[in-house]
Amino acid sequence: MSSGSRDSTAAASTSAPRLPPRWFVRAAWVVHRAIYRLTGGRRGLWRPKVDRWGTMRVTTIGRRTGKERSAILGYYEDGPNLVTMAMNGWADGEPAWWLNLQSHPEASVDLADGSRVVRGRAAEGEERARLWARWRDMGDDVDGYATLRSTETAVVILEPRVDRER
């Protein structure tokens, strides 16, 4: 894998896909979280399908505050692991949940069919290329969207962990 600042797995593209304005993306996130919260978690999360990602709610510990912070993310399953991307809505900068997870790798996730405790890490090398290709196979133009970011988009693996305190 090259050491360039762009996503090294991105295919050459003549133009990047268009995104809605940032205010709209952020408003969509607020509405999604509100639906989840107002329905007591009955709406807002769904399981992935063979060719489509699902959604999960990940709760991390704030790197500066030490308080719990939650975000709803797209994911798919890779064996026992959950795989997501630290894409920040395809904008520059790392999402807060990913910065928190790097500082405190232990987290919890709520899925449509239950909760689990996990430990997060970034995929690297061949593993990252394989997992990125799986996102590509789901039909979203991840390569094109990745060109909108000035840094490589982390592919994040959430591995199940045994929590002895629970």
XYZ file of C-alpha atoms in Angstrom:
166
model
C 0.000 0.000 0.000
C 1.366 3.407 -0.888
C 2.040 6.038 1.705
C 0.172 8.799 -0.157
C -2.314 10.984 1.667
C -5.238 9.951 -0.543
C -7.008 6.635 -0.210
C -4.611 4.297 -1.966
C -7.389 1.863 -2.879
C -9.421 4.502 -4.693
C -9.831 3.874 -8.391
C -8.982 6.626 -10.835
C -12.094 8.700 -11.343
C -12.821 11.628 -13.627
C -15.041 13.365 -11.073
C -15.963 12.874 -7.463
C -19.608 12.231 -6.626
C -21.579 15.193 -5.344
C -22.622 15.411 -1.736
C -25.499 17.415 -0.305
C -24.482 20.577 1.584
C -22.796 19.890 4.935
C -25.713 21.422 6.875
C -28.039 18.884 5.253
C -25.762 15.935 6.114
C -25.539 17.077 9.733
C -29.323 17.614 9.898
C -29.868 14.061 8.599
C -27.643 12.739 11.407
C -29.644 14.705 14.003
C -32.965 13.392 12.634
C -31.687 9.786 12.552
C -30.521 9.979 16.179
C -33.827 11.593 17.181
C -35.848 8.793 15.555
C -33.738 6.226 17.396
C -34.100 8.054 20.711
C -37.834 8.881 20.416
C -38.759 5.279 19.531
C -36.694 3.850 22.381
C -34.390 2.165 19.871
C -37.205 0.396 18.012
C -36.450 2.359 14.817
C -33.210 3.604 13.326
C -31.085 0.456 13.336
C -31.213 -2.351 10.784
C -29.249 -5.496 10.061
C -26.970 -5.667 7.051
C -27.974 -7.812 4.097
C -25.673 -9.743 1.776
C -25.258 -6.782 -0.572
C -26.217 -3.861 1.689
C -24.839 -2.359 4.888
C -26.806 -2.047 8.124
C -26.719 0.516 10.918
C -25.477 0.283 14.488
C -25.139 2.660 17.409
C -21.611 2.745 18.789
C -20.906 4.199 22.226
C -17.360 5.296 22.997
C -15.714 7.089 25.908
C -14.840 10.717 25.115
C -11.094 11.187 24.868
C -11.231 14.546 26.676
C -14.425 14.395 28.748
C -14.432 10.746 29.798
C -18.195 10.748 29.143
C -20.081 8.285 26.957
C -20.594 9.471 23.372
C -22.785 7.715 20.790
C -23.001 7.792 16.999
C -25.055 5.812 14.488
C -22.859 4.260 11.786
C -23.138 2.028 8.751
C -21.526 -1.401 9.078
C -21.341 -4.926 7.751
C -20.335 -8.198 9.352
C -17.066 -9.967 8.636
C -17.303 -13.189 10.602
C -17.718 -12.177 14.267
C -16.423 -8.652 13.563
C -18.316 -5.499 12.656
C -16.695 -3.328 9.973
C -17.315 0.406 9.518
C -15.517 3.405 8.028
C -14.288 6.551 9.792
C -15.501 8.794 6.986
C -17.061 11.815 8.744
C -19.782 12.031 6.103
C -16.985 12.051 3.493
C -15.780 15.431 4.807
C -12.231 16.136 5.909
C -11.257 15.516 9.495
C -11.681 12.398 11.551
C -15.069 11.754 13.153
C -15.129 12.253 16.928
C -16.207 8.648 17.572
C -13.058 7.395 15.795
C -10.759 9.757 17.709
C -12.423 8.561 20.925
C -12.022 4.914 19.930
C -8.329 5.434 19.193
C -7.878 6.817 22.730
C -10.146 4.235 24.407
C -10.535 1.157 22.138
C -13.222 -0.492 24.277
C -16.765 0.403 23.234
C -20.284 -0.970 23.093
C -22.567 -1.321 20.095
C -26.317 -1.580 19.819
C -27.536 -3.593 16.850
C -31.061 -4.229 15.605
C -30.945 -7.605 17.372
C -29.029 -6.818 20.567
C -25.938 -5.268 22.103
C -22.338 -6.318 22.502
C -19.042 -5.032 23.799
C -16.231 -4.581 21.307
C -12.669 -3.413 20.891
C -11.892 -1.191 17.909
C -8.870 -1.024 15.669
C -7.948 0.170 12.194
C -7.545 -2.428 9.450
C -4.194 -2.273 7.681
C -2.543 -3.634 4.559
C -4.183 -6.557 2.794
C -6.913 -6.798 5.416
C -7.893 -3.172 4.775
C -7.867 -3.682 1.000
C -10.137 -6.747 1.351
C -12.593 -4.957 3.631
C -12.594 -1.799 1.461
C -13.391 -3.947 -1.590
C -16.402 -5.353 0.270
C -17.731 -1.798 0.794
C -17.190 -1.203 -2.932
C -19.136 -4.366 -3.789
C -22.171 -3.030 -1.921
C -22.704 -0.511 -4.706
C -21.821 2.764 -3.024
C -19.106 4.742 -4.817
C -16.681 4.555 -1.891
C -13.708 5.139 -4.171
C -15.244 8.312 -5.576
C -16.339 9.586 -2.162
C -12.891 8.869 -0.737
C -11.432 11.365 -3.218
C -13.366 14.087 -1.362
C -11.136 13.567 1.690
C -7.529 14.733 1.859
C -6.516 11.761 4.043
C -7.082 8.035 3.823
C -10.403 6.843 5.235
C -9.839 4.384 8.069
C -11.606 1.038 7.828
C -12.477 0.239 11.436
C -12.895 -3.273 12.799
C -14.931 -3.763 15.960
C -13.958 -7.114 17.409
C -16.044 -8.848 20.082
C -14.446 -8.855 23.496
C -15.070 -10.709 26.708
C -15.956 -8.189 29.366
C -15.217 -9.698 32.764
C -16.907 -6.842 34.643
C -20.377 -7.283 33.131
